[in-house]
GROMACS .gro file of C-alpha atoms in nm:
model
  310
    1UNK     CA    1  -2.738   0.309   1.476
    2UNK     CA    2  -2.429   0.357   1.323
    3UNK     CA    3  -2.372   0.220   0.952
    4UNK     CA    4  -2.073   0.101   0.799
    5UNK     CA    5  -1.889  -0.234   0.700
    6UNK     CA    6  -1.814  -0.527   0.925
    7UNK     CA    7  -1.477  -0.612   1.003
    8UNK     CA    8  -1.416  -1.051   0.887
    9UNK     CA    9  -1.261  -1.212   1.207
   10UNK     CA   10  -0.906  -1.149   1.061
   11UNK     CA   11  -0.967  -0.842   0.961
   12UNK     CA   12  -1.103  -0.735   1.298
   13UNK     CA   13  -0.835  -0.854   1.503
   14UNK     CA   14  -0.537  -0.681   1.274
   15UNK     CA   15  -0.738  -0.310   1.352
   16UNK     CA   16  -0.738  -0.391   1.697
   17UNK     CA   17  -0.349  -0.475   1.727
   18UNK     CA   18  -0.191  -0.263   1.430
   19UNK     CA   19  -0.456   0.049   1.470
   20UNK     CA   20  -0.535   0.087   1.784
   21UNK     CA   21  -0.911  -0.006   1.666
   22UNK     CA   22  -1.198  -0.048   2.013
   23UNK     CA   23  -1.492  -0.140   1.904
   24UNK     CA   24  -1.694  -0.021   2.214
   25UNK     CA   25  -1.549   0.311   2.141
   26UNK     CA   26  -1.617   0.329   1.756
   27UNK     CA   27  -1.946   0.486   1.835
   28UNK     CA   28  -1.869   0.745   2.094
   29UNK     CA   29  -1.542   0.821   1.824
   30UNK     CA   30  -1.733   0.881   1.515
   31UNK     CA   31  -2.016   1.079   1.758
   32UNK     CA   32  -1.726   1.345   1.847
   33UNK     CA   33  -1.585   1.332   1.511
   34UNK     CA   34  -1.927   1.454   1.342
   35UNK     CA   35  -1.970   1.698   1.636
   36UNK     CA   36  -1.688   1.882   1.570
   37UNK     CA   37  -1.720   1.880   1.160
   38UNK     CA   38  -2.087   2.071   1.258
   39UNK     CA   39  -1.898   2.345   1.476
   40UNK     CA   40  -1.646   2.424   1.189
   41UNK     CA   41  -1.806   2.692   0.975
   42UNK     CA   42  -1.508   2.665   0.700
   43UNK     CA   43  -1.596   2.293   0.667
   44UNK     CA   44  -1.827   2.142   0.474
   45UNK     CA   45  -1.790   1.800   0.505
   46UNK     CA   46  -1.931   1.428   0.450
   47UNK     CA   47  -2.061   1.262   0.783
   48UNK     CA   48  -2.111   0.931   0.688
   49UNK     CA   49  -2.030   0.669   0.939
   50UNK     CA   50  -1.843   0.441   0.654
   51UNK     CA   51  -1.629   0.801   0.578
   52UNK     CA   52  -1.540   0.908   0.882
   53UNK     CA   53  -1.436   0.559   1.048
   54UNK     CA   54  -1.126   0.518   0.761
   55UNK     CA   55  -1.013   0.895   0.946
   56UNK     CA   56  -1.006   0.733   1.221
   57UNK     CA   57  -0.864   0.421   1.127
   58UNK     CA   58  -0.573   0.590   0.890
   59UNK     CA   59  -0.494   0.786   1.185
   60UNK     CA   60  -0.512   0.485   1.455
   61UNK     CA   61  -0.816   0.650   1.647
   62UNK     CA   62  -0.640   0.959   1.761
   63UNK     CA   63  -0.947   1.198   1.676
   64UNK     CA   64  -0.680   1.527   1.679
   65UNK     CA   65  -0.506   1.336   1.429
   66UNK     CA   66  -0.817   1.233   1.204
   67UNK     CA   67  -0.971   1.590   1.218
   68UNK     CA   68  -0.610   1.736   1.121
   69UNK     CA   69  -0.640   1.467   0.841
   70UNK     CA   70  -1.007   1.539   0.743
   71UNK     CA   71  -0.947   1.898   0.780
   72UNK     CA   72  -0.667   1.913   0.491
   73UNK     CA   73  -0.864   1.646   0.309
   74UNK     CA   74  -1.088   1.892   0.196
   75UNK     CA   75  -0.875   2.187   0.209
   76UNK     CA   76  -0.663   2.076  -0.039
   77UNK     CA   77  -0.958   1.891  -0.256
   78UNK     CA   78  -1.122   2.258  -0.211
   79UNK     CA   79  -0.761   2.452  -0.289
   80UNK     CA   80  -0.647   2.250  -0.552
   81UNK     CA   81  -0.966   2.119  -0.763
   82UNK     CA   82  -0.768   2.029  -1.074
   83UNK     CA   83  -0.590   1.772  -0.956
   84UNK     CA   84  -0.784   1.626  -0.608
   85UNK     CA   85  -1.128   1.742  -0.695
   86UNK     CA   86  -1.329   1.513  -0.932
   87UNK     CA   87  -1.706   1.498  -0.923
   88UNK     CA   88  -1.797   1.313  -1.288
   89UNK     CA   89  -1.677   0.935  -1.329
   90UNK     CA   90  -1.871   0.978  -1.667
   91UNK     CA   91  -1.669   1.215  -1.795
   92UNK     CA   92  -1.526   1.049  -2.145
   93UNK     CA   93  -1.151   1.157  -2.057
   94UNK     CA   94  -1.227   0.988  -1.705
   95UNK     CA   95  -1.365   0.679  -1.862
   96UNK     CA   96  -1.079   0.679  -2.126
   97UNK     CA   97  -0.801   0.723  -1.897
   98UNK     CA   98  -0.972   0.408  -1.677
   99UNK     CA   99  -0.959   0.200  -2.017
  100UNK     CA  100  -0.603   0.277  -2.054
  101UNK     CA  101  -0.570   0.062  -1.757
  102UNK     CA  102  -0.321   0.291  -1.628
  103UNK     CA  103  -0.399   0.265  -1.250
  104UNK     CA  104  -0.552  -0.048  -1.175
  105UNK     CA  105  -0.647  -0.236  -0.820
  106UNK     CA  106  -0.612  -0.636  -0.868
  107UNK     CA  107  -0.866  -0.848  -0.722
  108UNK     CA  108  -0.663  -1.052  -0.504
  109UNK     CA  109  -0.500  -0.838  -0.240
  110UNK     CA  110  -0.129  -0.979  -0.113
  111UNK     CA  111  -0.102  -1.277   0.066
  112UNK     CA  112  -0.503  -1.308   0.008
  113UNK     CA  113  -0.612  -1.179   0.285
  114UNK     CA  114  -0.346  -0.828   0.327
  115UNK     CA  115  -0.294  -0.478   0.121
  116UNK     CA  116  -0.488  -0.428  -0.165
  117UNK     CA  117  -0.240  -0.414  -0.469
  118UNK     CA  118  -0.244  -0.169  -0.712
  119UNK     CA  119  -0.099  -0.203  -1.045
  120UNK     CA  120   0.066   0.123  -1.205
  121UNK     CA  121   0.168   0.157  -1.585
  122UNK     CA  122   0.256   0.466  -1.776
  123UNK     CA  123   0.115   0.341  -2.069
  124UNK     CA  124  -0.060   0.587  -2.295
  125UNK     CA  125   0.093   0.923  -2.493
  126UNK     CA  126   0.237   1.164  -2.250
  127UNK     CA  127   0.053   1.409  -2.549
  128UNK     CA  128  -0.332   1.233  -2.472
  129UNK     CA  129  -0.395   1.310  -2.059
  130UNK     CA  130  -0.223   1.642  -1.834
  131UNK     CA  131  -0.142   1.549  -1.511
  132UNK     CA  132  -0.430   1.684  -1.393
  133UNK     CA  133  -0.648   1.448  -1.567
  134UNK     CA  134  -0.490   1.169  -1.426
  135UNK     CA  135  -0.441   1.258  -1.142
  136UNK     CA  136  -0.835   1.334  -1.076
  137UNK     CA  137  -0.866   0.960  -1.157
  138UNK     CA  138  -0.577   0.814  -0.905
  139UNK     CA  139  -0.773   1.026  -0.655
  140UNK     CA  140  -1.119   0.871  -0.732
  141UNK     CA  141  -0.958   0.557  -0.683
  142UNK     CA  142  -0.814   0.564  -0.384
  143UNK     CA  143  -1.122   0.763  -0.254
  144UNK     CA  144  -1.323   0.461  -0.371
  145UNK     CA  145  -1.075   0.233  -0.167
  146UNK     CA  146  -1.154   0.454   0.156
  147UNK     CA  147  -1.519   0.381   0.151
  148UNK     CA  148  -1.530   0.022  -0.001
  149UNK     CA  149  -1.250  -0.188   0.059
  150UNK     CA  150  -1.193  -0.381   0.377
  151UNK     CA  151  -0.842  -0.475   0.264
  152UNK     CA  152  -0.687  -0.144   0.175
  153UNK     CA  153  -0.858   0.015   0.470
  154UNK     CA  154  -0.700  -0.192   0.715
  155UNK     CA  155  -0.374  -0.338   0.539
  156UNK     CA  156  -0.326  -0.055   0.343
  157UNK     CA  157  -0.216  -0.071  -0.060
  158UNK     CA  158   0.091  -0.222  -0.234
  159UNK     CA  159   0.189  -0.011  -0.516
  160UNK     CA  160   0.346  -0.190  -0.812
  161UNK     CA  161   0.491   0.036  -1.054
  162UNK     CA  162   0.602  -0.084  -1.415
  163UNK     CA  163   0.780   0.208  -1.600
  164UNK     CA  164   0.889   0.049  -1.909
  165UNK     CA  165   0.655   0.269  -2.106
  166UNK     CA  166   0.744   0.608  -1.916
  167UNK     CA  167   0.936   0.880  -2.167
  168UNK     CA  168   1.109   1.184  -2.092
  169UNK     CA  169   0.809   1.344  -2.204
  170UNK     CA  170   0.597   1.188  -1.924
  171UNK     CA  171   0.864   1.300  -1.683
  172UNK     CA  172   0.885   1.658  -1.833
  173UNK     CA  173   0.510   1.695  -1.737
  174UNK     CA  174   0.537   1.665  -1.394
  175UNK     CA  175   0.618   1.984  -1.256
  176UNK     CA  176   0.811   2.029  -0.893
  177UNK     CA  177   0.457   2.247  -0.800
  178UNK     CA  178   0.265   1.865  -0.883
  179UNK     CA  179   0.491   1.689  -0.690
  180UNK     CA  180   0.465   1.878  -0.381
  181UNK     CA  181   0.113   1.877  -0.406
  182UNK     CA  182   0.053   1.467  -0.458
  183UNK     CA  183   0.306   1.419  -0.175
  184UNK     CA  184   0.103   1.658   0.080
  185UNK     CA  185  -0.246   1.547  -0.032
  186UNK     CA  186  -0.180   1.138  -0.004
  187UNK     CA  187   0.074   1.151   0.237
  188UNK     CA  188  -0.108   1.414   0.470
  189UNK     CA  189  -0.490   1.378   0.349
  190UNK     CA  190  -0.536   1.027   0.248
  191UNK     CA  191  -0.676   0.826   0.552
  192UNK     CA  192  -0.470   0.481   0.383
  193UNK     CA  193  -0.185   0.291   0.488
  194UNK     CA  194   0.134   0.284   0.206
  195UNK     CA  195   0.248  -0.044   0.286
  196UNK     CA  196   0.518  -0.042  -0.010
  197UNK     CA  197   0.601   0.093  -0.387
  198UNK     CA  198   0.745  -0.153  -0.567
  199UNK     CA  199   0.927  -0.067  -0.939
  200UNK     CA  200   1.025  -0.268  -1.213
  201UNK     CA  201   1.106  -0.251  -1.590
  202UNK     CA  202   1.248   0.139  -1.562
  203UNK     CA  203   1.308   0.286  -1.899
  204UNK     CA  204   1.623   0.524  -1.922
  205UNK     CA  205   1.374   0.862  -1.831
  206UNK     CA  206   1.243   0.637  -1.540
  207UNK     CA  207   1.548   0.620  -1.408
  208UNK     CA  208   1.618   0.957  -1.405
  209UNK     CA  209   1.344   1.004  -1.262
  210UNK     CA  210   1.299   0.791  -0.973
  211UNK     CA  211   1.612   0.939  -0.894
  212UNK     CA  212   1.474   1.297  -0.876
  213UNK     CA  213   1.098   1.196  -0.746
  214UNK     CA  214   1.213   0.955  -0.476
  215UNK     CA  215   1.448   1.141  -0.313
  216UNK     CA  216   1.160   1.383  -0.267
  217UNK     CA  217   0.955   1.133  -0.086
  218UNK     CA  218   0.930   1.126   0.323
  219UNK     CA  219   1.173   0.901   0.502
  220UNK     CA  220   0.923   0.641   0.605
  221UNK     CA  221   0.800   0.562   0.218
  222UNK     CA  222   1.179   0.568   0.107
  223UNK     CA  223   1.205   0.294   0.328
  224UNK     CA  224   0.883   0.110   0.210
  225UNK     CA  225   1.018   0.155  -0.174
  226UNK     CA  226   1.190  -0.168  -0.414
  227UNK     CA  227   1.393  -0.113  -0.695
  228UNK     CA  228   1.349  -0.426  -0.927
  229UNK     CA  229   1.538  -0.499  -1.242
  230UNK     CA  230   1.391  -0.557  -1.587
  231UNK     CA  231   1.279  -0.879  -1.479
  232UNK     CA  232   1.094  -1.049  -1.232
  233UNK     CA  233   1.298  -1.248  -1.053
  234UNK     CA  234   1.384  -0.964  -0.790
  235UNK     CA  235   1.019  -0.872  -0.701
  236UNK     CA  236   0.954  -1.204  -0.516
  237UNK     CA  237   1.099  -1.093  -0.209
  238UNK     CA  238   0.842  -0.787  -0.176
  239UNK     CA  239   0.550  -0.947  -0.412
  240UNK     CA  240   0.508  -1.313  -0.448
  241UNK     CA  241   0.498  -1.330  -0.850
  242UNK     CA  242   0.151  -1.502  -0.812
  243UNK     CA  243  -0.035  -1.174  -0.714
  244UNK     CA  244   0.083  -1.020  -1.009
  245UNK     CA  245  -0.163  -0.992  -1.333
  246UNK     CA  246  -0.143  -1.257  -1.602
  247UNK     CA  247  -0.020  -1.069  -1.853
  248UNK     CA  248   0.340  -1.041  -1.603
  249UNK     CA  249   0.348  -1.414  -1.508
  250UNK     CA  250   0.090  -1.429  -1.191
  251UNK     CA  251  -0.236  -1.517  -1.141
  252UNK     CA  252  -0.459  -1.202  -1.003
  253UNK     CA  253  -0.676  -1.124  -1.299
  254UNK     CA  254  -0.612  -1.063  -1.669
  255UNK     CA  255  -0.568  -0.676  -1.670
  256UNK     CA  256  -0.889  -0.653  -1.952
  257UNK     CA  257  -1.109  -0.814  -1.759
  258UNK     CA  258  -1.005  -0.600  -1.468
  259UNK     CA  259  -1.017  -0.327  -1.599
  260UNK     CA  260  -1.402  -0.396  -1.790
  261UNK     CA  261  -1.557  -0.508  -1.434
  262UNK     CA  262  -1.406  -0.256  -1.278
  263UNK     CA  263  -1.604   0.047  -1.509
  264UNK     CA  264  -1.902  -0.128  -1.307
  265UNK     CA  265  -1.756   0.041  -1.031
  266UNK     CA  266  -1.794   0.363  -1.093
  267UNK     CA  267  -2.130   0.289  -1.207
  268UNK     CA  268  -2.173   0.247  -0.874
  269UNK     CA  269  -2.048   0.531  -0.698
  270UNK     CA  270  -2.138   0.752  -0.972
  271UNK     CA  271  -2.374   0.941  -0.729
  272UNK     CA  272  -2.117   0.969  -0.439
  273UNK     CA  273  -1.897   1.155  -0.650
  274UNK     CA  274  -2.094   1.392  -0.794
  275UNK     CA  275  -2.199   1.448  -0.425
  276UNK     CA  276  -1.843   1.578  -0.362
  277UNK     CA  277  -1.916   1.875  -0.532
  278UNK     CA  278  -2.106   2.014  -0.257
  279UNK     CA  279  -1.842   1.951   0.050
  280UNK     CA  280  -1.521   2.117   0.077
  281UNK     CA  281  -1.343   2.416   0.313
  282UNK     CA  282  -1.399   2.835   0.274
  283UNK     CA  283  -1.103   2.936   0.414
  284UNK     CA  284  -1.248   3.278   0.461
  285UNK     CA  285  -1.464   3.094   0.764
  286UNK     CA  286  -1.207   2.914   0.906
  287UNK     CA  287  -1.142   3.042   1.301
  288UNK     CA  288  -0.797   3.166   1.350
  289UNK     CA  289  -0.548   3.162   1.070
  290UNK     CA  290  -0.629   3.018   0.737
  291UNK     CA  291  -0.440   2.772   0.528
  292UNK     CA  292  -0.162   2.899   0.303
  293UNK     CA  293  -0.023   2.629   0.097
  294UNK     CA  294   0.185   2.824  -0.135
  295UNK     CA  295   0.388   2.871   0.213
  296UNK     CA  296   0.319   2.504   0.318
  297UNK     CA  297   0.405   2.364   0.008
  298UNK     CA  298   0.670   2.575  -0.046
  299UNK     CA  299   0.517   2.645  -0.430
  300UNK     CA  300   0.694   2.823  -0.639
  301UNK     CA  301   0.613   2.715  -1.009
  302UNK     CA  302   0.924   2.579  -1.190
  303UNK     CA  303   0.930   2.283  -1.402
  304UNK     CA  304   1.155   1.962  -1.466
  305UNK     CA  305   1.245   2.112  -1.791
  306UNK     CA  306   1.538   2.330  -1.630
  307UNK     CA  307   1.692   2.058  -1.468
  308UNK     CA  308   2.020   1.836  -1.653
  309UNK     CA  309   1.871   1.492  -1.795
  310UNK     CA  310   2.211   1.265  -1.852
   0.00000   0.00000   0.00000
């Protein structure tokens, strides 16, 4: 019998219409997807029933679609380690970078019952965490998402981005090699919906930046994307200002208390990701041609650095 979370009535009905979601068929669906994880011998791959269903749901149950998805999931996790690849939520830089409350999912998601909303603020040293470091920890969230919440799964997330605190220095650590890389893996790997990215309070570098990052981003999330000004009177129209934290005028958690329940969560799923460290892909298995992501990428080092800031 297959094992993984029941759908509320509302929640049901919105992956039938917007995902294409049968549930007569969910069985036979996750069936062939396992099947054809066990005849890859580059894959190795998690198989449980909660897992596998978000594929197919972030790909609205076309299996070629959610084994092309799960298939670069772990290439790229595999490939690029440093930045996808975390398998200790103990880990003190982990837990200090969580405490930060950098990257934070509110309790309430949109409407109440709608995308999960995620909170964003660049609010520590650009000199204390690399990239890599947090981006290991975005990653463990949304993988968390993909396995736990209901909301997100179906919905999708809301991203709201405050960028008050970001400095050129920030920017100047994000390399055009990262970029490429975070828009492949959760544009192309990440079985979850972007619903919108929502930014207010941008500092001088922010706006620079958002200038240079956005433009980088695929047609479909330009679309999804708000610029607000410095206050809130222009996010109402994309977020209501109740499902905002306290601290910025709503009422969806105090950010402290957030973030101090939420170290309970990866308490919890402490064993699942230290699991991850034995899945992944050996390209030197894979039938036919392997993966080259230097060429799919288009890598080629470089940094921010050499570009004009005005």
């Amino acid at each position: 019998m297959l094992q993984f979370l029941v759908l509320n009535e509302d929640l049901q009905k919105v992956a039938i219409t917007e995902l294409g979601e049968k549930p007569s068929r969910i069985s036979d669906d996750i069936i062939a997807l396992k099947t054809w994880i066990v005849k890859q011998p580059h894959l190795k791959a998690r198989t449980d029933d909660q897992f596998l269903i978000q594929f197919l749901r972030g790909c609205k149950f076309s299996l070629e679609k959610a084994k092309q998805k799960l298939d670069m999931f772990y290439a790229m996790k595999t490939k690029c380690s440093e930045l996808f690849g975390i398998t200790d939520v103990d880990d003190i830089t982990f837990r200090k970078i969580h405490n930060t409350g950098t990257f934070v999912p509110l309790p309430i998601p949109l409407n109440g019952c709608g995308p999960r909303i995620i909170f964003y603020r660049c609010n520590y040293d650009a000199k204390d965490f690399t990239v890599e470091q947090v981006s290991q920890y975005m990653t463990a969230i949304h993988e968390v998402a993909m396995i736990s919440d209901p909301y997100a799964c179906v919905y999708g997330l809301c991203y709201v981005v405050d960028l008050s605190q970001l400095t050129l220095q920030h920017a100047l650590t994000l390399t055009p090699t990262h970029l490429k890389k975070f828009l492949e893996f959760f544009e192309n790997t990440m079985p979850i919906r972007v619903k919108s990215l929502t930014v207010i309070n941008l500092s001088p570098a922010a706006e620079y930046l958002q200038r240079l990052v956005f433009s980088c981003f695929p047609e479909k999330i330009q679309k999804r994307i708000f610029i607000c000004g410095r206050n809130f009177t222009d996010i109402s129209a994309h977020i209501p200002l109740k499902y905002l934290p306290r601290e910025y005028g709503g009422e969806n958690g105090s950010l402290p208390q957030v973030i101090e329940d939420n170290n309970k969560i990866w308490d919890k799923y402490r064993s699942y990701f230290e699991q991850n460290a034995n899945y992944g892909s050996n390209e030197r298995l894979r039938y036919g041609k392997s993966m080259n992501f230097d060429d799919e990428l288009g890598v080629s080092g470089g940094s921010f650095r050499k570009l004009d800031v005005d």
